[in-house]
Short mmCIF file of C-alpha atoms and ligand atoms in Angstrom, two decimals:
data_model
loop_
_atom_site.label_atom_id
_atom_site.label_comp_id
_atom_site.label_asym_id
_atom_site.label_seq_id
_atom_site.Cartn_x
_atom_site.Cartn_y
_atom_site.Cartn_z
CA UNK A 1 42.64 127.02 -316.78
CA UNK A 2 40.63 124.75 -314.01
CA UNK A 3 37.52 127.01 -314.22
CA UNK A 4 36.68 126.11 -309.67
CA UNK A 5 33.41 127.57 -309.85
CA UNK A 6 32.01 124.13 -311.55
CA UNK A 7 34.51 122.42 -308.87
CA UNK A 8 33.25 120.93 -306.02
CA UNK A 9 34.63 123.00 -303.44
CA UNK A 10 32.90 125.67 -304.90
CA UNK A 11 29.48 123.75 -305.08
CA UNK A 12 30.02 123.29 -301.78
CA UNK A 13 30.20 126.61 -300.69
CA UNK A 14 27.72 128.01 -303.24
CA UNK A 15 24.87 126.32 -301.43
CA UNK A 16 25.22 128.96 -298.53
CA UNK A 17 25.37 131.76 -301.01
CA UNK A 18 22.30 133.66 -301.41
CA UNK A 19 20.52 133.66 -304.14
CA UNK A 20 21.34 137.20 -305.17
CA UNK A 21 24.91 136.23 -305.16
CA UNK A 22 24.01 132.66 -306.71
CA UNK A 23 22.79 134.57 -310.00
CA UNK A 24 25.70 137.00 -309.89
CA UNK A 25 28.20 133.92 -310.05
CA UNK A 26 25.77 132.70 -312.66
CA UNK A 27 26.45 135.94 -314.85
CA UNK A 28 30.31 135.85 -314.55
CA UNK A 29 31.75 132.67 -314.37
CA UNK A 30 34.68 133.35 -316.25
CA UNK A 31 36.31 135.88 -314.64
CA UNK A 32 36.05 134.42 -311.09
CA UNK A 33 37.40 131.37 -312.55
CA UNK A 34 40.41 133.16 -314.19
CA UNK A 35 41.24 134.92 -310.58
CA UNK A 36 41.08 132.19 -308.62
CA UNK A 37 42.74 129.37 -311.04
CA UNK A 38 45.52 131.97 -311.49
CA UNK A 39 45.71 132.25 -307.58
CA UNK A 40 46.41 128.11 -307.11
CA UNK A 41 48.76 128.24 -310.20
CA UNK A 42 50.68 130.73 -309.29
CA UNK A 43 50.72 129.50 -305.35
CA UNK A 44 52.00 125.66 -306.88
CA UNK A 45 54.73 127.57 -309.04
CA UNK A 46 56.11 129.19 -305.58
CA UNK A 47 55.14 132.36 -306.65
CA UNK A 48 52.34 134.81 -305.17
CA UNK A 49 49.53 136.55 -306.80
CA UNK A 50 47.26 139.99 -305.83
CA UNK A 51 44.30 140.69 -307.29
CA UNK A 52 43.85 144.57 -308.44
CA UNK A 53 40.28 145.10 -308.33
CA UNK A 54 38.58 148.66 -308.66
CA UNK A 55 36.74 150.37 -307.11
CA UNK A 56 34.51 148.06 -304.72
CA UNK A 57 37.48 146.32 -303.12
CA UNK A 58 40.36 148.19 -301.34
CA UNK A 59 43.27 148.72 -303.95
CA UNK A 60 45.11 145.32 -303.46
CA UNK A 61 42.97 142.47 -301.84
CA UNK A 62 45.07 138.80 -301.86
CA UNK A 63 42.91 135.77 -303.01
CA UNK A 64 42.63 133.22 -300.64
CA UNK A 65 42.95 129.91 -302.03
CA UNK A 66 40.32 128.31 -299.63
CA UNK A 67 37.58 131.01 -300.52
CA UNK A 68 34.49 131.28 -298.27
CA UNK A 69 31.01 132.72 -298.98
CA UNK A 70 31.85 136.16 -298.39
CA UNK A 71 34.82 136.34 -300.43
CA UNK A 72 33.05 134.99 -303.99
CA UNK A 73 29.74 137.45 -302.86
CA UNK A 74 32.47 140.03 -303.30
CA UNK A 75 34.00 138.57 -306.26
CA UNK A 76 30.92 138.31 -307.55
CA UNK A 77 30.14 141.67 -307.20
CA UNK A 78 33.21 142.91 -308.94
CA UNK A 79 33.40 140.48 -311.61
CA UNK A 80 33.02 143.01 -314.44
CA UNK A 81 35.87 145.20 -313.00
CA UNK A 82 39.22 144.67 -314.80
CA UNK A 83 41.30 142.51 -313.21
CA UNK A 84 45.11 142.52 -312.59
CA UNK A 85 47.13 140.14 -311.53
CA UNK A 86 50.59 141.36 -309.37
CA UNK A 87 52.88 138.63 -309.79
CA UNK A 88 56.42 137.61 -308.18
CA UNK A 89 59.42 135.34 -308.81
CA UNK A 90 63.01 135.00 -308.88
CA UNK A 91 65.43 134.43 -312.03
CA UNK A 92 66.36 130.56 -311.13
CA UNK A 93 69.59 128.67 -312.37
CA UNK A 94 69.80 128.12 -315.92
CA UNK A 95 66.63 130.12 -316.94
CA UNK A 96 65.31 131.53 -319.96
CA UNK A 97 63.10 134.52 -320.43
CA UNK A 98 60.64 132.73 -321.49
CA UNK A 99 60.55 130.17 -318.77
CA UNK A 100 60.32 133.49 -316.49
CA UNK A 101 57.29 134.96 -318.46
CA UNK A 102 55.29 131.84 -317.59
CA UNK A 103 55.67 132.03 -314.14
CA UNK A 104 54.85 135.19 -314.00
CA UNK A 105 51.35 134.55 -315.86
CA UNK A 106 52.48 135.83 -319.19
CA UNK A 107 51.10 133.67 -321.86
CA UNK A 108 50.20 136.38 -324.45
CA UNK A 109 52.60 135.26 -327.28
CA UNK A 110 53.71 138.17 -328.77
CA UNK A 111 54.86 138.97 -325.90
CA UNK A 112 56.98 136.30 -325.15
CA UNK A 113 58.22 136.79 -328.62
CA UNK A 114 59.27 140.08 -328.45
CA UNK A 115 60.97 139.73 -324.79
CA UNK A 116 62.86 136.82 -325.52
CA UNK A 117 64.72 138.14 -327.85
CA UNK A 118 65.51 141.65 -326.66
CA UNK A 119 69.28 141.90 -324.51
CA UNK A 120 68.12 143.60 -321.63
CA UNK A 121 65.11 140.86 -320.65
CA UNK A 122 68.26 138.50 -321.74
CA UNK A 123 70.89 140.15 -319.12
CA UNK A 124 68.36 139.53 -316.08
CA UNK A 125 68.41 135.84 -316.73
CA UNK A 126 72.28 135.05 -318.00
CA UNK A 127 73.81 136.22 -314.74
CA UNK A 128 72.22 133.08 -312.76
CA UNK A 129 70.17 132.67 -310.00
CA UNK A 130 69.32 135.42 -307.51
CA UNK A 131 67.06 136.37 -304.60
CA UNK A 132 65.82 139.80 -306.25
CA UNK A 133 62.73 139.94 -307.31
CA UNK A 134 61.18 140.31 -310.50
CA UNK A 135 57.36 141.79 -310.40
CA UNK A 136 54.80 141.93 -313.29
CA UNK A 137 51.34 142.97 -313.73
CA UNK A 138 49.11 141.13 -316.09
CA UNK A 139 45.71 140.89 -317.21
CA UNK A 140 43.16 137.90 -316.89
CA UNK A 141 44.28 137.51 -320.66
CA UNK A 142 47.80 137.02 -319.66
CA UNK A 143 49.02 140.03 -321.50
CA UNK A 144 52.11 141.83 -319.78
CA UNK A 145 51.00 145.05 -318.87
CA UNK A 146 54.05 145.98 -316.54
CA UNK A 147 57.45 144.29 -315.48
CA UNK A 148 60.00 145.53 -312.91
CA UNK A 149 63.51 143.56 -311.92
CA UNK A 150 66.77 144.43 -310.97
CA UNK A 151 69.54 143.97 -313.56
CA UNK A 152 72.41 141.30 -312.00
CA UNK A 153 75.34 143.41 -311.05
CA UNK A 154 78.66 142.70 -312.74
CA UNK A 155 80.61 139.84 -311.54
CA UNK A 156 84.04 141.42 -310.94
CA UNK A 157 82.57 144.45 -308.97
CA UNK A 158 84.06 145.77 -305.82
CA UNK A 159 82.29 144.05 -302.91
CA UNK A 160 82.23 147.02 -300.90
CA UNK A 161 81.12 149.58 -303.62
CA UNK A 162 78.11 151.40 -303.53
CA UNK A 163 76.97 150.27 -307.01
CA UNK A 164 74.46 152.01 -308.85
CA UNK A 165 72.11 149.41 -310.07
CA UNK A 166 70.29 149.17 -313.55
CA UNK A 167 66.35 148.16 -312.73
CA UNK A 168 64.55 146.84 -315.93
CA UNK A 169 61.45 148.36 -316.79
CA UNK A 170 58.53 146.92 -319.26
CA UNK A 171 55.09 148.94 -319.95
CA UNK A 172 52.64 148.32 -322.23
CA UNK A 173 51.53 151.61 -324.06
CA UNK A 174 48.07 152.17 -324.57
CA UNK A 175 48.41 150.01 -328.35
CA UNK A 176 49.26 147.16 -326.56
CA UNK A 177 53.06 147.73 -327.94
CA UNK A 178 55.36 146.93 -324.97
CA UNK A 179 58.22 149.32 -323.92
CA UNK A 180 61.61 148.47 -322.62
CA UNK A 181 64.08 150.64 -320.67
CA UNK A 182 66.18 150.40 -317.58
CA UNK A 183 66.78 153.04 -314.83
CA UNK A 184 69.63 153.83 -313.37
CA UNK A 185 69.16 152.97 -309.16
CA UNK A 186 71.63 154.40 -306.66
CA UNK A 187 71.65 152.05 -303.36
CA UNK A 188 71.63 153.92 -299.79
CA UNK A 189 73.91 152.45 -297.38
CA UNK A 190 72.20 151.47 -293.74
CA UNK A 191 74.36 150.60 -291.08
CA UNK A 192 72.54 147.18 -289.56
CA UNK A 193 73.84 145.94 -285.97
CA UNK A 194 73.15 141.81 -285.15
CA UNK A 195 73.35 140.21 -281.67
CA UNK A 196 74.26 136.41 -282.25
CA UNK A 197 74.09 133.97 -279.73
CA UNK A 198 76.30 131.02 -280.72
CA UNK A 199 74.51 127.52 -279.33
CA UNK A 200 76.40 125.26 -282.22
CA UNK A 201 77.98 126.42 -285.77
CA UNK A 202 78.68 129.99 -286.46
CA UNK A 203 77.25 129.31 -289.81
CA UNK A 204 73.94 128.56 -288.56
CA UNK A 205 73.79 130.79 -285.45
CA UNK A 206 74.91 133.89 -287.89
CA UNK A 207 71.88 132.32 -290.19
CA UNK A 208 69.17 132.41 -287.54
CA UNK A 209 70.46 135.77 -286.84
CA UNK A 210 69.73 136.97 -290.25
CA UNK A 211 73.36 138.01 -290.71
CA UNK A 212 74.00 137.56 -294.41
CA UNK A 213 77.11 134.91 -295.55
CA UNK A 214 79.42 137.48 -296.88
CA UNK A 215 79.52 139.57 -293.40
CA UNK A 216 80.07 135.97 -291.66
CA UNK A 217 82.37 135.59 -294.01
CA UNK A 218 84.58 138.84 -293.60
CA UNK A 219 84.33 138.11 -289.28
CA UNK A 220 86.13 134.74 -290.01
CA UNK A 221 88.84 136.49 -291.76
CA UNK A 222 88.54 139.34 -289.52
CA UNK A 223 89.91 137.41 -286.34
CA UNK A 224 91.52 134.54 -288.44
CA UNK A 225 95.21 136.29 -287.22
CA UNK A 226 94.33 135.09 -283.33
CA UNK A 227 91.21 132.59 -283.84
CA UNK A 228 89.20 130.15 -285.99
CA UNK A 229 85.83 131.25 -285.27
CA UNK A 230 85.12 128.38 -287.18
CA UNK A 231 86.21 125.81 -284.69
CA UNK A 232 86.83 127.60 -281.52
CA UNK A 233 82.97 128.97 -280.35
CA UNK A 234 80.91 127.15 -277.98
CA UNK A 235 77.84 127.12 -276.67
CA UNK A 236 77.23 130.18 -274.67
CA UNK A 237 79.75 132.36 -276.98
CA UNK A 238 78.33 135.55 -277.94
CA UNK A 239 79.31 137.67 -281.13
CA UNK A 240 78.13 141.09 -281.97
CA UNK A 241 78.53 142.60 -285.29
CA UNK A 242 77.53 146.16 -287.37
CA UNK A 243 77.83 145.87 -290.84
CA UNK A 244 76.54 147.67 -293.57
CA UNK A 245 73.51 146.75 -296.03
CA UNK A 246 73.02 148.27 -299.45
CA UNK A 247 68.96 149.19 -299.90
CA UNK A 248 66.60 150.54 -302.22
CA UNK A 249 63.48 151.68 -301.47
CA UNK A 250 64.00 150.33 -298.06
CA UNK A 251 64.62 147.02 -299.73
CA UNK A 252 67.94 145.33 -298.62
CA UNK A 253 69.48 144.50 -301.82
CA UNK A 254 73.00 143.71 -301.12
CA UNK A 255 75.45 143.22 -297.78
CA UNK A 256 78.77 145.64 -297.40
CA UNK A 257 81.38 145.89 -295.20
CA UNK A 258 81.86 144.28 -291.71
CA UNK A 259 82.19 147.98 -289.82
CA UNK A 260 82.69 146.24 -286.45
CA UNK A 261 82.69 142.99 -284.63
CA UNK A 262 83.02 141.90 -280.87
CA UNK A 263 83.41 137.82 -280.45
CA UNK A 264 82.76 136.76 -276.50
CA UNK A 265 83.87 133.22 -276.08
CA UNK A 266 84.82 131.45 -272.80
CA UNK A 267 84.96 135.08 -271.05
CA UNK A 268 87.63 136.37 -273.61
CA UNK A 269 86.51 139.80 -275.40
CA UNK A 270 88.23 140.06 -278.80
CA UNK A 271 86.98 143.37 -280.40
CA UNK A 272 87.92 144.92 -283.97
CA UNK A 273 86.88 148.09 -285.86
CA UNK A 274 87.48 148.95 -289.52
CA UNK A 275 89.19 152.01 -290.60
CA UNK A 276 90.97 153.56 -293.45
CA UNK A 277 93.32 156.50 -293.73
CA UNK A 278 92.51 159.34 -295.56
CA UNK A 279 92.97 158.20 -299.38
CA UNK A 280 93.05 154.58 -298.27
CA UNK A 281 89.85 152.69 -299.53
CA UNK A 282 90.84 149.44 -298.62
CA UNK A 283 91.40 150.01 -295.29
CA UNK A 284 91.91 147.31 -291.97
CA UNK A 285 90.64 145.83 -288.70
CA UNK A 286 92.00 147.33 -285.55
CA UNK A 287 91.54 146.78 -282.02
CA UNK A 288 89.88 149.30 -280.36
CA UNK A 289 92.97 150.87 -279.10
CA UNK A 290 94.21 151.01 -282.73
CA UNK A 291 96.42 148.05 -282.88
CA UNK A 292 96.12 146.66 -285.97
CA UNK A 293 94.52 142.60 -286.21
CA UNK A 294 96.08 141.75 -289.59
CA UNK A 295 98.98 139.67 -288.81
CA UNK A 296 102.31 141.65 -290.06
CA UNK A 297 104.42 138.67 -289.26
CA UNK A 298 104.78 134.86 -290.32
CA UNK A 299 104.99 132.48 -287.72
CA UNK A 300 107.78 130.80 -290.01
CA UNK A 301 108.95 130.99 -293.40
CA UNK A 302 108.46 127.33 -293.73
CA UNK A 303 105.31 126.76 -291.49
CA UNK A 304 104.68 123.02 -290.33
CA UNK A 305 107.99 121.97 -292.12
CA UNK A 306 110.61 119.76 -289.95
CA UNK A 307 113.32 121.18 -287.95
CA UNK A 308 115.99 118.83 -288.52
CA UNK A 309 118.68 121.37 -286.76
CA UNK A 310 117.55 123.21 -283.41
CA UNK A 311 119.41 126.80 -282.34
CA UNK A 312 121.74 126.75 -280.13
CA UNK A 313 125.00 124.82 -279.44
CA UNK A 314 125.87 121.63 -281.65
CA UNK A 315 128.49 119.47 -283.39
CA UNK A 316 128.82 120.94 -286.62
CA UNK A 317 127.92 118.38 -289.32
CA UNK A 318 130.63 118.91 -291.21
CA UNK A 319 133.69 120.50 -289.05
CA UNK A 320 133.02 118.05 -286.17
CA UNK A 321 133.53 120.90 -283.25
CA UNK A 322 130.86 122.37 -280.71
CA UNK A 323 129.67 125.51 -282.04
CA UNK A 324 126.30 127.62 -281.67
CA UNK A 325 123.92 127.12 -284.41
CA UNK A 326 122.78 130.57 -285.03
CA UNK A 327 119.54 129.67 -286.83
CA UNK A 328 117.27 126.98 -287.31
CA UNK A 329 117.28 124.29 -289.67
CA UNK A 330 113.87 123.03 -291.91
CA UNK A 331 113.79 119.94 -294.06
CA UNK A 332 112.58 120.95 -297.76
CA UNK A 333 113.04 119.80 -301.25
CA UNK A 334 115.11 121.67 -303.52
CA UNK A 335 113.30 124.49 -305.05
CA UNK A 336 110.82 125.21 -302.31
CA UNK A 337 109.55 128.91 -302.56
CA UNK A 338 110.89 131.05 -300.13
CA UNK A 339 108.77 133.54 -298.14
CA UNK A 340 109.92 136.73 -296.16
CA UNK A 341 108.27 136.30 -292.83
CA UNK A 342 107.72 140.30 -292.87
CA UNK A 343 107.43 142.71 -294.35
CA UNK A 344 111.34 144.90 -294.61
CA UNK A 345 114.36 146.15 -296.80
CA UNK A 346 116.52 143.87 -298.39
CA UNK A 347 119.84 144.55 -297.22
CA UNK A 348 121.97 142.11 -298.66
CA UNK A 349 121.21 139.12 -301.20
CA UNK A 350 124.11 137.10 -302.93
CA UNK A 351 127.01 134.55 -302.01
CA UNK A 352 128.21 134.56 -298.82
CA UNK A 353 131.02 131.67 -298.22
CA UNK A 354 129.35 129.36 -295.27
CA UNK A 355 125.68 130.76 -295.76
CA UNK A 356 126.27 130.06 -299.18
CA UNK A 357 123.26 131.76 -301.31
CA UNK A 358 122.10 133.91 -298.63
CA UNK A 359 119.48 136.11 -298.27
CA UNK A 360 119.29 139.04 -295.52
CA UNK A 361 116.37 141.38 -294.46
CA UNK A 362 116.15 144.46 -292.10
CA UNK A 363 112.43 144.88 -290.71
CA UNK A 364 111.00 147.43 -288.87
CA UNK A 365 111.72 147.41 -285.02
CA UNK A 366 115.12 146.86 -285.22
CA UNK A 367 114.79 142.95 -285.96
CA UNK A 368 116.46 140.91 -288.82
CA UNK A 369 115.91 137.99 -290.74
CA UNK A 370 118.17 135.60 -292.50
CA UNK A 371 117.92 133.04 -295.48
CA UNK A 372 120.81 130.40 -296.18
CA UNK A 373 121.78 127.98 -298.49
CA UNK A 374 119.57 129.03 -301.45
CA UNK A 375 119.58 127.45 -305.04
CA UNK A 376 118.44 130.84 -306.28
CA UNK A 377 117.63 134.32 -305.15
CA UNK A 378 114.62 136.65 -306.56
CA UNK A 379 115.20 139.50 -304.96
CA UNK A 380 118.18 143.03 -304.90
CA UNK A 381 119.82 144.65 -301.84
CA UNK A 382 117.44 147.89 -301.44
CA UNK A 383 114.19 145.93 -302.45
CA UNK A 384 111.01 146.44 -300.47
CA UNK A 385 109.35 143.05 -299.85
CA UNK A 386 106.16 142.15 -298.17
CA UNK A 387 105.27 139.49 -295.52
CA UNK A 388 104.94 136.18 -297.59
CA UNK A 389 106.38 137.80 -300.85
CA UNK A 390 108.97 134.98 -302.56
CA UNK A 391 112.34 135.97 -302.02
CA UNK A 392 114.31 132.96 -303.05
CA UNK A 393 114.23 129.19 -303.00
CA UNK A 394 115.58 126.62 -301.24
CA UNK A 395 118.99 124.82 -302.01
CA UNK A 396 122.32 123.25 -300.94
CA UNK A 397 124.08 126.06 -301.42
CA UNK A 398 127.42 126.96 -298.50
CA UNK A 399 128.27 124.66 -295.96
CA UNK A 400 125.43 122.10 -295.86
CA UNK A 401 125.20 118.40 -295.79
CA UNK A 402 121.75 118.38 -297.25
CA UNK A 403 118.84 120.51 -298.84
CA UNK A 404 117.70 122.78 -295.91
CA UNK A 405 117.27 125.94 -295.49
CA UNK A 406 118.78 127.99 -292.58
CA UNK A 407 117.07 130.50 -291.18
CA UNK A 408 118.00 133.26 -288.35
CA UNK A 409 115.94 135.32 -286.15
CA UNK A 410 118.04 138.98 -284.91
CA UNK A 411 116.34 141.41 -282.34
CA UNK A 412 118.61 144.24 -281.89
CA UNK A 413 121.49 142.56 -283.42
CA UNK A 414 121.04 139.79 -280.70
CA UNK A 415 120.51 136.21 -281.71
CA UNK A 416 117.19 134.90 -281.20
CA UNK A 417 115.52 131.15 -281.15
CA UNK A 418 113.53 131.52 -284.52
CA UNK A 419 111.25 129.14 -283.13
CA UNK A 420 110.47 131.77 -280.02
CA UNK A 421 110.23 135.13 -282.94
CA UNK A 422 106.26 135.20 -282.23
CA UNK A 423 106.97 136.78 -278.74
CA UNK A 424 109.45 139.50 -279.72
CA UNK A 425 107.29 140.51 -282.86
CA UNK A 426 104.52 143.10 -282.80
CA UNK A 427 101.18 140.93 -283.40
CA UNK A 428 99.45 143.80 -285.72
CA UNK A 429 100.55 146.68 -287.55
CA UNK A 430 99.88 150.27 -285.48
CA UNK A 431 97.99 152.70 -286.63
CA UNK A 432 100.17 154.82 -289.09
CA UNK A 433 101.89 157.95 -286.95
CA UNK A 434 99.74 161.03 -286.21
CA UNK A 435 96.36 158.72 -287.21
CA UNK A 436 95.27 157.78 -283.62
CA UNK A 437 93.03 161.08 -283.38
CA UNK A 438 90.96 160.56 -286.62
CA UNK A 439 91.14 156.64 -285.61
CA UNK A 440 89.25 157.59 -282.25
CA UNK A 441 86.93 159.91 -283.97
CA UNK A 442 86.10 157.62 -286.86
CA UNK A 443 85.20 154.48 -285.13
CA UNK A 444 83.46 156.09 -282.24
CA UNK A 445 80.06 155.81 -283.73
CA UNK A 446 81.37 152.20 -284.54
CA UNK A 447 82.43 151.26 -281.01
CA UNK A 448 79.01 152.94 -279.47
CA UNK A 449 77.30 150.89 -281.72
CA UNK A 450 78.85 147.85 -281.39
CA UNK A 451 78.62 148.37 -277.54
CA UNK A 452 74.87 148.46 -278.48
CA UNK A 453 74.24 145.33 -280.09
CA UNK A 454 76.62 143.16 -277.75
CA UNK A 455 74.77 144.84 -274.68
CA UNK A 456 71.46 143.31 -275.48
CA UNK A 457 69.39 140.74 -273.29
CA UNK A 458 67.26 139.47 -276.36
CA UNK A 459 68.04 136.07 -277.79
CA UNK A 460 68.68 137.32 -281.60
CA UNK A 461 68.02 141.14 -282.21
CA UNK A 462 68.47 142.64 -285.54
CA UNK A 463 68.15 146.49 -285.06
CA UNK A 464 67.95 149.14 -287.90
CA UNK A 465 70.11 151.87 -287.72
CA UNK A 466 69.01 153.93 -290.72
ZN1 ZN B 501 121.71 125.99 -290.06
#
């Protein structure tokens, strides 16, 4: 270690020192040395350091770098008291235990022995990097005398859960022997409400907001249905969000769930609240009226595909005579999945002469869908489906003078345009029947809070709602 007080910095200094304080620096040269050259290490390696000093200094005292007169007097003066060094890091990509020990000051080999090969100091460094810190206490020596991290969390956890979190513990007992255990750490949930003023990418203005990635992440998705925050704020957008934050010990330790989100852009309001049915722990977005903001309905079943035969009236392509085209047409390759544009019953699925392979599905609100022309079917007459679930795939099947597939829009056992289905279908799923009064009473802190945040002046606020 660089021992400063033979540096000339210090030499500097040490002709204003008195010579009381001269003689104590004299007397203890070491241990200043240690305190201070493990203050500039530790400061290059991105890491802090405190200096535990009892009893003439208060409990925890930093040590300045750039030390004046005053502060080696006082060193000085406690030079003889034990010293302890609080260090802090962060488990970086790729990195071993040992690696970690060192930054943290540890040099006392036996130490590093016996933690580098025990599985618990192992398990804090395999899961990759991470922003929690790890914390040790060690002696001018460099012997560990305590270590405190978080254990990483399980990859495949539910992002929303409110894990309980393993926290490693190391203490030296009074032989020197080190201990190792971990503690089991339930998180508290805080509810956390962010005003963001958009001036250019989301990204950065949710950033500069402190909102964390995942919550920008789940607003994207959130509104994706009617907009692409992504591409569609400006300048002088606002959005206002309430989301929840997993702590410990007042620590935030990990982001939750979006709760609620209000995106002003270009003087449109767009507003959605989470909620889940009783027994539901998934749950979904809703306006605030309770109109669900999930889109229950595909655009198309072959979205961005060519329409090579419009509804309507036409020559047939192979009779030669007028007659209305009761679907649309789209261009696709043999064998192209086929997706049901809604969720709905199948009500019939086989060989039809015409439609050839033909696929037909009842949905709720009276409308029905229709799939012609198939090379094969996946689904029964009775079958549930979902919106986007396979039901077939595309052919040459019936009438047809090419590989299409045909595809018919009913409302109330009228023909429809297929091409104009987005107006007659609902745009999010309604709250399930007799749900509307829990709906209002649930999100009603929600709403008040998200009135809250979006109702601010301030240029970013970040308010704690604990
Ligand atoms: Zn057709």
């Amino acid at each position: 270690m660089v021992d400063l007080s033979r540096g000339k910095l210090a030499v500097l200094r040490l002709t204003q020192l008195s010579a009381s304080v001269y003689s104590a620096l004299r007397a203890h040269p070491r241990r200043l040395a240690a305190g201070v050259g493990g203050a500039l290490l530790l400061s290059s390696a991105g890491a802090y350091a405190l200096v535990e000093a009892q009893p003439q200094l208060p409990p925890r005292a930093t040590v300045a770098t750039e030390f004046d007169a005053q502060v080696l007097a006082q060193t000085a003066a406690i030079a003889d008291a034990d010293l302890r060094y609080t260090h802090s890091t962060t488990v970086r990509r790729q990195d071993t235990v040992q690696q970690l020990l060192r930054r943290l000051g540890v040099t006392d080999p036996e130490a590093v022995r016996q933690l580098g090969s025990d599985a618990r100091m192992r398990a804090l460094v395999t899961g990759g990097a991470s922003s929690q810190p790890v914390r040790a206490v060690v002696n001018a020596q460099g012997e560990l005398l305590q270590l405190d991290a978080m254990l990483p969390l399980p990859s495949d956890i539910d992002p929303y859960a409110v894990p309980v979190w393993r926290e490693l513990q190391v203490r030296s007992a009074a032989d020197g022997a080190l201990n190792v255990a971990t503690v089991e750490r339930r998180m508290e949930v805080r509810t956390r409400l962010a005003s963001v003023p958009v001036r250019g990418a989301l990204s950065t203005a949710l950033a500069q907001s402190s909102v964390p990635a995942s919550v920008g992440t789940q607003l994207i998705k959130v509104f994706a249905p009617q907009i692409d925050l992504r591409r569609s704020l400006r300048r002088g957008d606002q959005v206002a969000l309430v989301y929840q934050m997993h702590t410990l010990d007042g620590r935030d330790m990990r982001p939750g769930r979006l709760l609620a989100a209000e995106v002003r852009s270009r003087g449109v309001v767009r507003q959605a609240v989470w909620f889940a049915s009783p027994g539901d722990t998934t749950g979904a977005y809703y306006t605030p009226a309770g109109m669900g903001l999930e889109k229950t309905w595909a655009s198309s079943p072959l979205p961005g595909a060519k329409v090579t035969s419009p509804f309507g009236m036409r020559t047939h392509p192979v009779r030669g005579t007028r007659e209305m085209h009761e679907g649309v047409d789209f261009a696709a390759p043999i064998g192209t999945p086929v997706p049901s544009v809604a969720e709905g019953r199948v009500k019939f699925a086989g060989v039809q002469s015409g439609y050839g392979n033909v696929i037909k599905i009842n949905h709720a609100g009276g409308f029905e869908t229709v799939y012609a022309h198939l090379s094969s079917i996946a689904v029964k007459p009775g079958q549930t489906v979902s919106e986007g679930q396979i039901i077939g795939k595309t052919g040459n099947s019936g009438t047809s003078t090419g590989p299409h597939l045909h595809f018919e829009f009913h409302a109330a056992g009228r023909l429809i345009d297929p091409l104009r289905m987005a107006s007659y279908v609902p745009q999010g799923k309604p709250l399930p029947p007799g749900e509307k009064a829990s709906f209002y009473a649930a999100t009603a802190v929600m709403r008040n809070q998200l009135a809250q945040a979006a109702g601010s002046d301030d240029a970013v606020r970040l308010a704690r709602v604990d």
